[in-house]
Coordinates of N, CA and C in Angstrom, one line a residue:
X1 N -117.8 126.7 137.7 CA -118.8 125.9 137.2 C -118.3 125.1 136.1
X2 N -118.5 123.8 136.2 CA -118.0 122.9 135.1 C -119.1 121.9 134.6
X3 N -119.8 122.4 133.6 CA -120.8 121.5 133.1 C -120.1 120.7 131.9
X4 N -120.3 119.4 131.9 CA -119.7 118.6 130.9 C -120.7 118.2 129.8
X5 N -120.1 118.3 128.6 CA -120.9 117.8 127.5 C -121.3 116.3 127.7
X6 N -122.5 115.9 127.2 CA -122.9 114.5 127.4 C -123.9 114.3 128.5
X7 N -124.2 115.3 129.3 CA -125.2 115.2 130.3 C -126.5 114.9 129.6
X8 N -127.3 114.0 130.1 CA -128.5 113.5 129.4 C -129.7 113.4 130.4
X9 N -130.9 113.5 129.9 CA -132.1 113.2 130.7 C -133.2 112.8 129.7
X10 N -134.2 112.0 130.2 CA -135.4 111.7 129.4 C -136.6 112.1 130.3
X11 N -137.6 112.8 129.7 CA -138.8 113.1 130.4 C -139.9 112.4 129.7
X12 N -141.0 112.0 130.4 CA -142.1 111.2 129.8 C -143.4 111.8 130.1
X13 N -144.4 111.5 129.2 CA -145.8 111.9 129.5 C -146.6 110.9 128.6
X14 N -147.9 110.9 128.9 CA -148.8 110.2 128.1 C -149.8 111.1 127.4
X15 N -150.1 110.9 126.2 CA -151.0 111.8 125.4 C -152.4 111.6 126.1
X16 N -152.9 112.8 126.5 CA -154.2 112.9 127.2 C -154.9 114.1 126.8
X17 N -156.1 114.3 127.3 CA -156.9 115.5 127.0 C -156.2 116.8 127.3
X18 N -155.3 116.8 128.3 CA -154.6 118.0 128.7 C -153.5 118.4 127.7
X19 N -152.9 117.5 126.9 CA -151.8 117.9 126.1 C -152.0 117.7 124.6
X20 N -153.3 117.6 124.2 CA -153.6 117.4 122.7 C -153.7 118.8 122.1
X21 N -153.6 118.8 120.7 CA -153.6 120.0 120.0 C -154.9 120.8 120.2
X22 N -156.1 120.1 120.2 CA -157.3 120.8 120.4 C -157.4 121.6 121.7
X23 N -156.9 121.0 122.8 CA -156.9 121.6 124.1 C -155.9 122.7 124.2
X24 N -154.7 122.5 123.6 CA -153.6 123.5 123.6 C -153.9 124.7 122.7
X25 N -154.8 124.6 121.8 CA -155.1 125.6 120.9 C -154.2 125.7 119.7
X26 N -153.4 124.7 119.5 CA -152.4 124.7 118.3 C -153.0 123.9 117.1
X27 N -154.2 123.4 117.3 CA -154.8 122.6 116.2 C -156.2 122.2 116.7
X28 N -156.9 121.4 115.9 CA -158.2 121.0 116.3 C -158.4 119.5 116.4
X29 N -157.3 118.8 116.4 CA -157.3 117.3 116.4 C -156.9 116.7 117.8
X30 N -157.3 115.5 118.0 CA -156.9 114.8 119.2 C -155.6 114.1 119.1
X31 N -154.5 114.8 118.9 CA -153.2 114.3 118.8 C -152.3 115.1 119.7
X32 N -151.1 114.6 120.0 CA -150.1 115.2 120.9 C -149.8 116.6 120.2
X33 N -149.9 117.6 121.0 CA -149.7 119.0 120.5 C -148.2 119.3 120.4
X34 N -147.8 120.0 119.3 CA -146.5 120.5 119.2 C -146.0 121.3 120.4
X35 N -146.8 122.2 120.9 CA -146.3 122.9 122.1 C -146.1 122.0 123.3
X36 N -146.8 120.9 123.4 CA -146.6 119.9 124.5 C -145.3 119.2 124.2
X37 N -145.0 118.9 123.0 CA -143.7 118.2 122.7 C -142.5 119.1 123.0
X38 N -142.6 120.4 122.6 CA -141.6 121.3 122.9 C -141.4 121.5 124.4
X39 N -142.4 121.6 125.2 CA -142.3 121.7 126.6 C -141.7 120.5 127.2
X40 N -142.0 119.3 126.7 CA -141.4 118.1 127.2 C -139.9 118.0 126.9
X41 N -139.5 118.5 125.7 CA -138.1 118.5 125.3 C -137.4 119.5 126.2
X42 N -138.0 120.7 126.5 CA -137.4 121.7 127.4 C -137.2 121.1 128.8
X43 N -138.2 120.4 129.3 CA -138.1 119.8 130.6 C -136.9 118.8 130.7
X44 N -136.7 118.0 129.6 CA -135.6 117.1 129.6 C -134.3 117.8 129.6
X45 N -134.2 118.9 128.9 CA -132.9 119.7 128.9 C -132.7 120.3 130.2
X46 N -133.7 121.0 130.8 CA -133.5 121.6 132.1 C -133.1 120.6 133.1
X47 N -133.7 119.5 133.1 CA -133.4 118.4 134.2 C -132.1 117.8 134.0
X48 N -131.6 117.7 132.7 CA -130.3 117.1 132.4 C -129.2 117.8 133.1
X49 N -129.3 119.1 133.3 CA -128.2 119.9 133.9 C -128.5 120.4 135.3
X50 N -129.7 120.3 135.8 CA -130.1 120.9 137.0 C -129.2 120.6 138.2
X51 N -128.8 119.4 138.4 CA -128.0 119.0 139.5 C -126.5 119.5 139.4
X52 N -126.1 119.9 138.2 CA -124.7 120.3 138.0 C -124.5 121.8 138.1
X53 N -125.6 122.6 138.3 CA -125.6 124.0 138.4 C -125.2 124.5 139.7
X54 N -124.6 125.7 139.8 CA -124.2 126.3 141.1 C -125.5 126.6 141.9
X55 N -125.4 126.6 143.2 CA -126.5 126.9 144.0 C -127.1 128.3 143.7
X56 N -128.4 128.4 143.6 CA -129.1 129.6 143.3 C -129.2 129.9 141.8
X57 N -128.8 128.9 141.0 CA -128.9 129.1 139.5 C -129.9 128.2 138.9
X58 N -130.4 128.5 137.8 CA -131.3 127.7 137.0 C -131.0 127.9 135.5
X59 N -131.7 127.3 134.6 CA -131.6 127.6 133.2 C -132.9 128.1 132.6
X60 N -132.8 128.9 131.6 CA -134.0 129.4 130.9 C -133.8 129.1 129.4
X61 N -134.9 128.7 128.8 CA -134.9 128.4 127.4 C -134.9 129.7 126.6
X62 N -134.1 129.7 125.5 CA -134.1 130.9 124.7 C -134.3 130.6 123.2
X63 N -134.1 129.3 122.8 CA -134.3 129.0 121.4 C -134.7 127.5 121.3
X64 N -135.6 127.2 120.4 CA -136.0 125.8 120.1 C -136.1 125.8 118.6
X65 N -135.3 124.9 118.0 CA -135.5 124.7 116.5 C -135.8 123.2 116.4
X66 N -137.0 122.9 116.1 CA -137.5 121.5 116.1 C -138.5 121.2 115.0
X67 N -138.5 119.9 114.7 CA -139.5 119.4 113.7 C -140.5 118.5 114.5
X68 N -141.7 118.5 114.1 CA -142.7 117.6 114.7 C -143.2 116.8 113.5
X69 N -142.7 115.6 113.3 CA -142.9 114.9 112.0 C -143.9 113.8 112.0
X70 N -144.5 113.4 113.2 CA -145.4 112.3 113.2 C -146.4 112.5 114.3
X71 N -147.7 112.3 114.0 CA -148.7 112.4 115.1 C -148.7 111.3 116.0
X72 N -149.1 111.6 117.3 CA -149.3 110.6 118.3 C -150.6 110.7 118.9
X73 N -151.4 109.6 119.0 CA -152.7 109.6 119.5 C -152.9 109.4 121.0
X74 N -154.1 109.6 121.4 CA -154.5 109.4 122.8 C -153.9 108.1 123.4
X75 N -153.3 108.2 124.6 CA -152.8 107.0 125.2 C -151.4 106.7 124.9
X76 N -150.8 107.2 123.9 CA -149.4 106.9 123.5 C -148.5 107.5 124.6
X77 N -147.4 106.7 125.0 CA -146.4 107.3 125.9 C -145.4 108.0 125.0
X78 N -145.1 109.2 125.4 CA -144.1 110.1 124.7 C -142.9 110.2 125.6
X79 N -141.7 110.0 125.0 CA -140.4 110.2 125.7 C -139.6 111.3 125.0
X80 N -139.2 112.3 125.7 CA -138.4 113.4 125.2 C -137.0 113.2 125.8
X81 N -136.0 113.2 124.9 CA -134.6 113.0 125.4 C -133.8 114.3 125.0
X82 N -132.9 114.7 125.9 CA -132.0 115.8 125.7 C -130.6 115.4 126.1
X83 N -129.7 115.9 125.3 CA -128.2 115.7 125.5 C -127.5 117.0 125.4
X84 N -126.7 117.4 126.4 CA -125.9 118.6 126.3 C -124.8 118.4 125.3
X85 N -124.7 119.2 124.2 CA -123.7 119.0 123.2 C -122.7 120.1 123.1
X86 N -123.0 121.3 123.7 CA -122.1 122.4 123.7 C -122.2 123.2 124.9
X87 N -121.1 123.7 125.5 CA -121.1 124.6 126.6 C -120.2 125.8 126.2
X88 N -120.8 127.0 126.1 CA -120.1 128.2 125.8 C -120.4 129.2 126.9
X89 N -119.7 129.2 128.0 CA -119.9 130.1 129.1 C -121.3 129.7 129.7
X90 N -122.2 130.7 129.7 CA -123.5 130.4 130.3 C -124.5 129.8 129.2
X91 N -124.1 129.7 128.0 CA -124.9 129.2 126.9 C -124.8 127.7 126.8
X92 N -125.9 127.0 126.9 CA -125.9 125.5 126.8 C -126.7 125.1 125.6
X93 N -126.2 124.2 124.7 CA -126.9 123.8 123.5 C -127.1 122.3 123.7
X94 N -128.4 121.9 123.4 CA -128.8 120.5 123.5 C -129.3 119.9 122.2
X95 N -129.1 118.6 122.0 CA -129.7 117.9 121.0 C -131.0 117.3 121.6
X96 N -132.1 117.5 121.0 CA -133.4 117.0 121.6 C -134.1 116.2 120.6
X97 N -134.9 115.2 121.2 CA -135.7 114.4 120.3 C -136.9 113.9 121.1
X98 N -137.9 113.4 120.4 CA -139.1 112.9 121.1 C -139.5 111.6 120.3
X99 N -140.0 110.6 121.1 CA -140.4 109.3 120.5 C -141.7 108.9 121.1
X100 N -142.5 108.2 120.4 CA -143.6 107.4 120.9 C -143.3 106.0 120.7
X101 N -144.3 105.1 120.9 CA -144.0 103.7 120.8 C -143.7 103.2 119.4
X102 N -144.0 104.1 118.4 CA -143.8 103.8 117.0 C -142.5 104.3 116.5
X103 N -141.8 105.2 117.2 CA -140.5 105.8 116.8 C -140.5 107.3 117.0
X104 N -139.5 107.9 116.2 CA -139.3 109.3 116.4 C -140.5 110.1 115.9
X105 N -140.9 111.1 116.8 CA -141.9 112.0 116.4 C -141.4 113.5 116.2
X106 N -140.2 113.8 116.7 CA -139.7 115.1 116.6 C -138.2 115.1 117.0
X107 N -137.5 116.1 116.5 CA -136.1 116.3 116.8 C -135.6 117.7 116.5
X108 N -134.5 118.1 117.2 CA -134.0 119.4 116.9 C -132.9 119.8 117.9
X109 N -132.8 121.1 118.0 CA -131.7 121.7 118.8 C -132.4 122.7 119.8
X110 N -131.9 122.8 121.0 CA -132.5 123.7 122.0 C -131.3 124.4 122.7
X111 N -131.5 125.7 122.9 CA -130.5 126.5 123.7 C -131.1 127.0 125.0
X112 N -130.3 126.9 126.0 CA -130.7 127.4 127.3 C -129.5 128.2 127.9
X113 N -129.8 129.2 128.7 CA -128.8 130.0 129.4 C -128.9 129.8 130.9
X114 N -127.7 129.7 131.5 CA -127.7 129.6 133.0 C -127.9 131.0 133.5
X115 N -128.8 131.2 134.5 CA -129.1 132.5 135.1 C -129.1 132.3 136.6
X116 N -128.9 133.4 137.3 CA -129.1 133.5 138.8 C -130.5 133.7 139.0
X117 N -131.2 132.8 139.8 CA -132.6 132.9 140.0 C -133.1 134.3 140.5
X118 N -132.4 134.8 141.5 CA -132.8 136.1 142.1 C -132.7 137.2 141.1
X119 N -131.5 137.3 140.5 CA -131.3 138.4 139.5 C -132.3 138.3 138.4
X120 N -132.6 137.1 137.9 CA -133.5 137.0 136.8 C -134.9 137.4 137.2
X121 N -135.3 137.0 138.4 CA -136.7 137.3 138.8 C -136.8 138.8 139.2
X122 N -135.7 139.4 139.5 CA -135.8 140.9 139.9 C -136.1 141.7 138.6
X123 N -135.9 141.1 137.4 CA -136.2 141.9 136.2 C -137.6 141.7 135.7
X124 N -138.4 140.8 136.4 CA -139.7 140.6 136.0 C -140.6 141.6 136.6
X125 N -141.4 142.3 135.8 CA -142.2 143.4 136.2 C -143.6 142.9 136.5

């Protein structure tokens, strides 16, 4: 398996009733929720490497260190970007960021591990 640094992907969503803080339970305002931003960043990282993985493998997120520095209101388009910056065996480290039409709303580092789907799911009780 040879994953190369520099693999990138962008994932997008629009701020709606489904992903605001009030609905997600992370706050009581009608703004893009931090858990929604984190999930979008994870999706971008997962997708960035998905096609380069061996058959039967996937990645699982294990660490997210991020800031959410600006609110985004209903209707804003949010783009999360992920870039693979380090490969250490099965450990993959990504630089992640999120933007709305006004600029950066969050950024950080995300770690994922490559796992065999069947072995991983066999551990789930």
